[in-house]
């Protein structure tokens, strides 16, 4: 199948890189988003999110005339849905005493509905948004059937999950293997024809429900493995062991690869997607459910570590360094660091947060410092919450000159404790049992 014009619905962290990469490969792309502000920004060649290499690509795409953004779709050869599927904040699911979060499919539903008037015989529709198993067949196909056309007979329908890592999106989009799950084998083939425009990694054709499962399995696998690392950090703390040492020794075993403990799991993917499996089959997912509980509770363990370091939290002034959900990104969604700050404040601590990637972030109840120096100034303790490269490069002696704080709590093992000790700091690292101090 040949594609001259496509329509990408949702211009966020996935949709925009996808749209601009297609445009850079010679396809006419109409990018659609509900936000007029985003549309205006993009049509001027500017972008609303930070991702290495993205701005250049969007600029090029806009200048070449291959990319144009609007709030409504139009007729096209293919439609790609790349809108967010967060969880619902208004309601929880409940089954046999287990409560779980529910996927909010409203953006996917509206995106599918917006295609209906423009769908034509022979088109291809792709869902990229992470979704519970069977979404493509049971939710999207019936909505698109309102056009009078049938998925798999009159037009192609497939699920193809994005699998790119924020911070590496532009490269991974091209190099990663791509799964295309068709509602029929012909739909999968049409999907392959489309993504082969730029994908250099392997393209695997399968059915839509398998592709949905694959996506959820990948992120759930990572969540469960981070949960065990976090649980090990608590055990190490209890038994007077340095978890970081213990993990590096265990990882010398040829079949062991323990991940990294930290303040918890954030972002809009790994902390959300496992719930889609729990929601779909609560009876079958006790491990996935408990891994989520462990990771969600990890900010409490950070707070406990800070409390031990400071004696009490009440009235203590703390400089929280980093609020992003992981190192070197500007994304604060579902960030465990912000949860730590909120919990510290609930215990009476006075926290100033410094996030170099988003100094002006507007987060309810969180005081942002405009500069690192401002956060350091009156602090009694420094709390490292994200392993940003910028923090790793800090010179402890220079920091010591800017603050009266002499206590450091490192929740990500980002700092060399010896150099901080030399600069006069008392250093507490998450997951290092107190018998070590
Ligand atoms: N984290 C740890 N310890 C680790 C690794 C990560 O605590 O050893 C934390 C991070 O700090 C962060 C969270 O987990 O808070 C998730 O970070 P991540 O880098 O593991 O993943 P994401 O959410 O940025 O991107 C993931 C990727 N999935 C997998 O690696 C299986 C990416 O490929 C997906 O495309 C993306 O989810 C997505 O959009 O689904």
Coordinates of C-alpha atoms and ligand atoms in Angstrom, one line a residue:
X1 CA 0.0 0.0 0.0
X2 CA 1.2 3.5 -0.8
X3 CA 0.8 6.5 1.5
X4 CA 0.8 10.1 0.3
X5 CA -1.0 11.9 3.1
X6 CA -1.5 10.8 6.7
X7 CA -3.2 12.3 9.7
X8 CA -1.6 12.0 13.2
X9 CA -4.0 12.6 16.0
X10 CA -2.4 13.7 19.3
X11 CA 0.8 15.8 19.1
X12 CA 2.4 15.0 22.4
X13 CA 5.6 13.1 23.3
X14 CA 4.8 10.3 20.8
X15 CA 2.5 11.9 18.1
X16 CA 4.7 14.9 17.4
X17 CA 8.0 12.9 16.9
X18 CA 6.1 10.4 14.8
X19 CA 4.4 13.1 12.7
X20 CA 7.6 15.0 12.1
X21 CA 9.6 11.9 11.2
X22 CA 7.0 10.9 8.6
X23 CA 7.1 14.4 7.2
X24 CA 10.9 14.3 7.1
X25 CA 10.5 11.1 5.0
X26 CA 8.4 12.8 2.3
X27 CA 4.9 12.1 3.5
X28 CA 2.3 14.9 3.8
X29 CA 1.3 15.0 7.4
X30 CA -1.7 16.7 9.0
X31 CA -1.1 16.8 12.8
X32 CA -4.2 17.1 14.9
X33 CA -4.5 18.2 18.5
X34 CA -7.3 19.5 20.7
X35 CA -5.2 22.4 21.9
X36 CA -5.3 25.5 19.7
X37 CA -2.2 26.8 21.5
X38 CA -0.2 23.7 20.5
X39 CA -1.4 24.0 16.9
X40 CA -0.3 27.7 16.7
X41 CA 3.1 26.9 18.3
X42 CA 3.8 24.1 15.8
X43 CA 2.7 26.0 12.7
X44 CA 5.3 28.6 13.6
X45 CA 7.9 25.8 13.7
X46 CA 8.2 25.9 17.5
X47 CA 7.5 23.1 19.9
X48 CA 5.8 22.7 23.3
X49 CA 7.8 19.8 24.7
X50 CA 11.5 19.1 25.2
X51 CA 13.0 16.2 23.5
X52 CA 16.5 16.1 22.0
X53 CA 16.4 16.5 18.2
X54 CA 12.7 17.1 18.0
X55 CA 12.7 20.9 17.5
X56 CA 15.0 20.6 14.5
X57 CA 12.8 17.9 13.0
X58 CA 9.6 19.9 13.4
X59 CA 11.2 23.0 12.0
X60 CA 12.4 21.1 9.0
X61 CA 9.0 19.5 8.6
X62 CA 7.1 22.8 8.8
X63 CA 9.5 24.5 6.3
X64 CA 9.3 21.7 3.8
X65 CA 5.5 22.2 3.6
X66 CA 5.0 18.5 4.5
X67 CA 3.7 19.2 8.0
X68 CA 0.7 21.2 9.0
X69 CA -1.2 21.2 12.3
X70 CA -4.9 21.8 12.9
X71 CA -7.6 21.0 15.4
X72 CA -9.6 18.8 13.1
X73 CA -8.7 15.8 11.0
X74 CA -9.2 15.7 7.3
X75 CA -9.3 12.9 4.6
X76 CA -6.1 11.0 4.4
X77 CA -4.6 7.6 3.4
X78 CA -3.9 6.7 7.0
X79 CA -4.8 7.9 10.5
X80 CA -2.6 7.4 13.5
X81 CA -4.0 7.8 17.0
X82 CA -1.4 8.8 19.5
X83 CA -3.3 10.3 22.4
X84 CA -2.6 9.7 26.1
X85 CA -4.3 6.9 28.1
X86 CA -3.7 8.0 31.7
X87 CA -5.7 6.5 34.6
X88 CA -8.9 7.9 35.8
X89 CA -8.7 10.2 38.8
X90 CA -12.5 10.2 39.5
X91 CA -13.0 6.5 40.0
X92 CA -11.3 3.3 41.2
X93 CA -12.1 -0.3 40.2
X94 CA -12.8 -2.9 42.9
X95 CA -12.9 -6.7 42.8
X96 CA -12.8 -9.1 45.7
X97 CA -11.3 -6.5 48.0
X98 CA -8.7 -5.4 45.6
X99 CA -8.9 -1.7 44.5
X100 CA -7.2 -0.7 41.3
X101 CA -6.8 2.2 38.9
X102 CA -8.9 2.4 35.7
X103 CA -7.7 3.4 32.3
X104 CA -9.1 6.7 31.1
X105 CA -9.9 5.9 27.4
X106 CA -11.8 9.1 26.8
X107 CA -9.0 10.7 24.6
X108 CA -8.8 7.5 22.5
X109 CA -12.5 7.4 22.1
X110 CA -12.8 11.0 20.9
X111 CA -9.8 10.5 18.6
X112 CA -11.5 7.5 17.0
X113 CA -14.8 9.4 16.8
X114 CA -13.1 12.4 15.1
X115 CA -11.9 10.1 12.3
X116 CA -15.4 8.7 11.5
X117 CA -16.5 11.4 9.1
X118 CA -13.2 11.3 7.1
X119 CA -12.8 7.5 6.9
X120 CA -12.8 6.1 3.3
X121 CA -12.6 2.7 1.8
X122 CA -9.0 1.4 1.6
X123 CA -7.8 3.7 4.5
X124 CA -5.5 2.4 7.3
X125 CA -6.2 3.3 10.9
X126 CA -3.5 2.7 13.5
X127 CA -3.8 3.0 17.3
X128 CA -0.5 3.7 19.0
X129 CA -1.8 4.6 22.5
X130 CA -1.1 2.1 25.2
X131 CA -4.4 0.4 25.9
X132 CA -6.0 -2.6 27.7
X133 CA -6.0 -5.9 25.8
X134 CA -8.7 -6.1 23.1
X135 CA -9.2 -2.3 22.8
X136 CA -8.5 -2.2 19.0
X137 CA -11.0 -5.0 18.3
X138 CA -13.7 -4.2 20.9
X139 CA -13.5 -0.5 21.3
X140 CA -12.0 1.1 18.2
X141 CA -13.5 -1.1 15.5
X142 CA -17.1 -0.5 16.7
X143 CA -16.6 3.2 16.8
X144 CA -15.2 3.3 13.3
X145 CA -18.0 1.1 12.1
X146 CA -20.3 4.2 12.5
X147 CA -18.8 5.3 9.2
X148 CA -20.7 2.5 7.6
X149 CA -17.4 0.8 6.8
X150 CA -16.2 -2.4 8.4
X151 CA -12.7 -2.8 9.9
X152 CA -10.8 -5.6 8.1
X153 CA -13.2 -5.6 5.2
X154 CA -13.5 -2.0 3.9
X155 CA -10.5 -0.5 5.6
X156 CA -7.4 -1.7 7.5
X157 CA -7.1 -1.4 11.3
X158 CA -4.1 -2.2 13.4
X159 CA -2.5 -1.6 16.8
X160 CA 1.2 -0.5 16.8
X161 CA 2.6 0.5 20.2
X162 CA 5.2 3.1 20.5
X163 CA 8.1 1.8 22.5
X164 CA 10.5 4.7 22.5
X165 CA 12.4 6.0 25.6
X166 CA 11.9 9.6 26.4
X167 CA 15.2 11.3 25.9
X168 CA 16.0 9.0 23.0
X169 CA 12.8 9.2 21.1
X170 CA 14.0 10.5 17.7
X171 CA 16.6 7.7 17.5
X172 CA 14.6 4.9 18.9
X173 CA 11.6 5.7 16.7
X174 CA 13.7 4.7 13.7
X175 CA 15.9 2.0 15.2
X176 CA 13.7 0.1 17.5
X177 CA 11.8 -3.0 16.4
X178 CA 8.2 -2.2 15.6
X179 CA 5.2 -4.5 16.3
X180 CA 2.1 -4.2 14.1
X181 CA -0.9 -6.0 15.2
X182 CA -3.6 -6.2 12.5
X183 CA -7.2 -6.9 12.9
X184 CA -6.5 -9.0 9.9
X185 CA -3.2 -10.1 8.3
X186 CA -3.8 -7.6 5.5
X187 CA -4.2 -4.8 8.1
X188 CA -0.8 -5.8 9.6
X189 CA 0.7 -5.7 6.2
X190 CA -0.7 -2.2 5.5
X191 CA 0.8 -1.1 8.8
X192 CA 4.1 -2.5 7.8
X193 CA 4.0 -0.6 4.5
X194 CA 3.4 2.6 6.4
X195 CA 6.0 2.3 9.1
X196 CA 8.6 0.9 6.7
X197 CA 8.8 4.6 5.5
X198 CA 11.3 5.2 8.3
X199 CA 11.6 2.2 10.6
X200 CA 15.0 0.6 10.3
X201 CA 14.5 -1.9 13.1
X202 CA 12.7 -5.3 12.6
X203 CA 9.0 -5.0 11.8
X204 CA 6.9 -7.8 13.3
X205 CA 3.4 -8.5 12.1
X206 CA 0.9 -10.1 14.4
X207 CA -2.7 -9.7 15.6
X208 CA -3.9 -6.6 17.4
X209 CA -4.5 -8.2 20.8
X210 CA -1.0 -9.8 20.8
X211 CA 0.5 -6.4 20.0
X212 CA -1.5 -4.8 22.9
X213 CA -0.3 -7.5 25.3
X214 CA 3.3 -7.1 24.1
X215 CA 3.3 -3.4 25.0
X216 CA 1.8 -4.0 28.4
X217 CA 4.1 -6.9 29.1
X218 CA 7.2 -4.9 28.4
X219 CA 6.3 -2.1 30.8
X220 CA 5.0 -4.4 33.4
X221 CA 8.1 -6.5 33.3
X222 CA 10.1 -3.3 34.0
X223 CA 7.8 -2.2 36.8
X224 CA 8.0 -5.6 38.6
X225 CA 11.8 -5.6 38.2
X226 CA 12.1 -2.1 39.6
X227 CA 9.8 -3.1 42.5
X228 CA 12.1 -5.9 43.5
X229 CA 15.1 -3.5 43.4
X230 CA 13.1 -1.1 45.7
X231 CA 12.2 -4.0 48.0
X232 CA 15.8 -5.0 48.2
X233 CA 16.7 -1.4 49.2
X234 CA 14.4 -1.7 52.2
X235 CA 15.8 -5.0 53.2
X236 CA 19.4 -3.8 52.9
X237 CA 18.5 -0.8 55.0
X238 CA 17.1 -3.2 57.7
X239 CA 20.1 -5.5 57.7
X240 CA 22.8 -2.9 57.6
X241 CA 23.8 -3.7 54.0
X242 CA 24.6 -1.3 51.2
X243 CA 22.1 -2.2 48.5
X244 CA 24.1 -0.6 45.7
X245 CA 27.1 -2.8 46.5
X246 CA 25.0 -5.8 46.9
X247 CA 23.3 -5.3 43.6
X248 CA 26.5 -4.8 41.7
X249 CA 27.9 -8.0 43.2
X250 CA 24.7 -9.9 42.5
X251 CA 24.7 -8.6 38.9
X252 CA 28.1 -10.3 38.3
X253 CA 26.0 -13.5 38.1
X254 CA 25.5 -14.2 34.4
X255 CA 21.8 -14.6 34.7
X256 CA 21.0 -11.8 37.2
X257 CA 20.3 -8.2 36.2
X258 CA 18.8 -6.3 39.1
X259 CA 17.6 -2.8 38.2
X260 CA 18.2 0.4 40.2
X261 CA 16.3 1.3 43.4
X262 CA 15.2 4.9 43.8
X263 CA 12.3 7.1 45.0
X264 CA 9.8 5.1 43.0
X265 CA 8.5 4.7 39.5
X266 CA 7.1 7.7 37.7
X267 CA 6.2 8.9 34.2
X268 CA 3.1 8.3 32.2
X269 CA 4.0 4.7 31.1
X270 CA 5.5 2.3 33.6
X271 CA 3.5 3.6 36.6
X272 CA 0.3 3.5 34.6
X273 CA 0.3 0.6 32.1
X274 CA 0.5 -2.4 34.6
X275 CA -2.9 -1.2 35.9
X276 CA -4.4 -1.9 32.5
X277 CA -3.6 -5.6 33.0
X278 CA -4.9 -5.5 36.6
X279 CA -8.1 -3.8 35.5
X280 CA -8.6 -6.3 32.7
X281 CA -8.1 -9.4 35.0
X282 CA -7.8 -8.6 38.7
X283 CA -7.9 -12.3 39.6
X284 CA -4.9 -13.1 37.5
X285 CA -2.6 -10.3 38.4
X286 CA -1.6 -10.5 42.1
X287 CA 2.2 -10.1 41.3
X288 CA 1.6 -7.1 39.0
X289 CA -0.7 -5.5 41.6
X290 CA 1.7 -5.9 44.4
X291 CA 4.7 -4.6 42.4
X292 CA 2.7 -1.4 41.7
X293 CA 2.0 -1.1 45.5
X294 CA 5.7 -1.5 46.3
X295 CA 6.7 1.1 43.8
X296 CA 4.0 3.5 44.8
X297 CA 5.0 3.2 48.5
X298 CA 8.7 3.9 47.8
X299 CA 8.4 7.7 48.4
X300 CA 7.4 6.8 52.0
X301 CA 10.7 5.0 52.3
X302 CA 12.6 8.1 51.1
X303 CA 10.8 10.2 53.7
X304 CA 11.6 7.7 56.4
X305 CA 15.3 7.9 55.4
X306 CA 15.2 11.7 55.5
X307 CA 13.4 11.6 58.9
X308 CA 16.2 9.4 60.3
X309 CA 18.9 11.7 58.9
X310 CA 17.3 14.8 60.4
X311 CA 15.8 13.4 63.7
X312 CA 12.5 15.2 63.0
X313 CA 11.0 16.7 59.9
X314 CA 8.8 19.2 61.6
X315 CA 9.9 22.7 60.7
X316 CA 13.1 21.5 58.9
X317 CA 14.1 23.3 55.8
X318 CA 14.9 21.0 52.9
X319 CA 16.2 21.7 49.4
X320 CA 14.8 19.0 47.1
X321 CA 16.9 18.6 44.0
X322 CA 15.1 17.3 41.0
X323 CA 11.3 16.8 40.4
X324 CA 11.3 15.1 37.0
X325 CA 10.2 11.5 36.9
X326 CA 13.7 10.4 35.8
X327 CA 17.1 11.8 34.9
X328 CA 17.6 14.4 32.2
X329 CA 14.0 14.8 31.1
X330 CA 11.6 17.7 31.7
X331 CA 8.6 15.5 32.4
X332 CA 7.1 15.8 35.9
X333 CA 4.1 13.5 35.3
X334 CA 3.5 10.9 38.0
X335 CA 6.9 11.8 39.4
X336 CA 7.8 10.1 42.7
X337 CA 10.0 13.1 43.5
X338 CA 7.0 15.4 43.8
X339 CA 5.3 12.8 45.9
X340 CA 8.3 12.8 48.3
X341 CA 8.1 16.6 48.5
X342 CA 4.4 16.4 49.4
X343 CA 4.9 13.7 52.0
X344 CA 7.8 15.7 53.6
X345 CA 5.5 18.8 53.8
X346 CA 2.7 16.7 55.3
X347 CA 5.2 15.9 58.1
X348 CA 5.9 19.6 58.7
X349 CA 9.0 20.1 56.6
X350 CA 9.5 23.3 54.7
X351 CA 10.6 22.3 51.2
X352 CA 12.0 24.3 48.3
X353 CA 12.3 22.4 45.1
X354 CA 14.7 23.0 42.3
X355 CA 14.1 21.4 38.9
X356 CA 16.6 22.6 36.3
X357 CA 14.5 21.3 33.4
X358 CA 11.4 23.1 34.5
X359 CA 12.3 25.8 37.0
X360 CA 8.8 27.4 36.7
X361 CA 6.7 24.3 37.0
X362 CA 3.4 25.0 38.5
X363 CA 2.6 22.2 40.9
X364 CA -0.1 22.6 43.5
X365 CA 1.4 23.1 47.0
X366 CA 5.0 22.8 45.9
X367 CA 7.4 25.8 46.3
X368 CA 9.7 26.0 43.3
X369 CA 13.0 27.8 43.6
X370 CA 13.9 30.0 40.6
X371 CA 17.6 29.0 41.0
X372 CA 19.7 26.3 42.6
X373 CA 21.2 28.9 44.9
X374 CA 17.8 30.0 46.1
X375 CA 17.0 26.4 47.1
X376 CA 20.3 25.9 48.9
X377 CA 20.4 29.2 50.7
X378 CA 18.5 28.5 54.0
X379 CA 18.4 24.7 53.7
X380 CA 19.2 22.5 56.6
X381 CA 19.4 19.4 54.4
X382 CA 19.8 18.6 50.7
X383 CA 17.8 15.9 49.3
X384 CA 18.8 14.5 45.9
X385 CA 15.7 13.0 44.2
X386 CA 16.7 12.8 40.5
X387 CA 20.0 11.8 39.0
X388 CA 20.2 14.6 36.5
X389 CA 23.7 15.0 34.9
X390 CA 23.7 18.6 36.2
X391 CA 23.5 17.4 39.8
X392 CA 26.2 14.7 39.4
X393 CA 28.6 17.5 38.3
X394 CA 28.0 19.6 41.4
X395 CA 31.2 20.4 43.3
X396 CA 30.5 19.6 47.0
X397 CA 32.9 22.2 48.3
X398 CA 31.2 24.9 46.1
X399 CA 27.8 23.8 47.4
X400 CA 29.1 23.9 51.0
X401 CA 30.0 27.5 50.5
X402 CA 26.4 28.3 49.5
X403 CA 24.4 26.6 52.2
X404 CA 24.5 26.1 55.9
X405 CA 23.1 22.6 55.4
X406 CA 25.6 19.8 56.4
X407 CA 23.2 16.9 55.8
X408 CA 22.8 15.2 52.4
X409 CA 20.2 12.6 51.7
X410 CA 20.8 10.9 48.3
X411 CA 17.8 8.9 47.2
X412 CA 19.3 7.9 43.9
X413 CA 23.0 7.1 44.8
X414 CA 24.0 9.9 42.4
X415 CA 26.8 11.4 44.5
X416 CA 30.1 10.1 45.5
X417 CA 29.6 10.1 49.3
X418 CA 33.4 10.4 50.0
X419 CA 33.7 13.7 48.2
X420 CA 30.6 15.1 49.9
X421 CA 31.9 13.8 53.3
X422 CA 35.3 15.6 52.6
X423 CA 33.4 18.8 52.0
X424 CA 31.9 18.5 55.5
X425 CA 28.5 16.8 54.8
X426 CA 27.0 14.0 56.7
X427 CA 25.8 11.7 53.9
X428 CA 22.8 9.4 54.0
X429 CA 22.1 7.2 50.9
X430 CA 18.8 5.4 50.3
X431 CA 19.2 1.7 50.8
X432 CA 22.3 1.8 52.9
X433 CA 21.7 0.2 56.3
X434 CA 22.4 2.5 59.2
X435 CA 25.1 0.2 60.6
X436 CA 27.2 1.5 57.7
X437 CA 27.2 5.1 58.9
Ligands
LIG1 N1 13.4 3.5 37.2 C1 13.9 3.0 38.4 N2 14.9 2.1 38.4 C2 15.4 1.6 37.2 C3 14.8 2.1 36.0 C4 13.8 3.0 36.0 O1 13.5 3.4 39.5 O2 16.3 0.8 37.2 C5 12.3 4.5 37.3 C6 12.7 5.8 36.6 O3 13.4 6.7 37.4 C7 11.3 6.3 36.2 C8 10.5 5.1 35.9 O4 11.2 4.0 36.5 O5 10.7 7.0 37.3 C9 10.3 4.7 34.5 O6 11.5 5.1 33.7 P1 12.1 4.2 32.5 O7 13.3 4.9 32.0 O8 12.2 2.8 32.9 O9 10.9 4.2 31.4 P2 10.0 5.3 30.7 O10 8.7 5.3 31.5 O11 10.7 6.6 30.5 O12 9.8 4.6 29.3 C10 9.2 3.3 29.3 C11 10.1 2.4 28.3 N3 9.7 1.0 28.5 C12 10.6 0.0 28.8 O13 11.8 0.3 29.0 C13 10.1 -1.4 28.9 C14 9.9 2.9 26.9 O14 10.6 2.0 26.0 C15 8.4 2.9 26.5 O15 8.2 3.3 25.2 C16 7.8 3.9 27.5 O16 7.9 3.4 28.8 C17 6.3 4.0 27.1 O17 5.9 5.0 26.5 O18 5.5 3.1 27.3

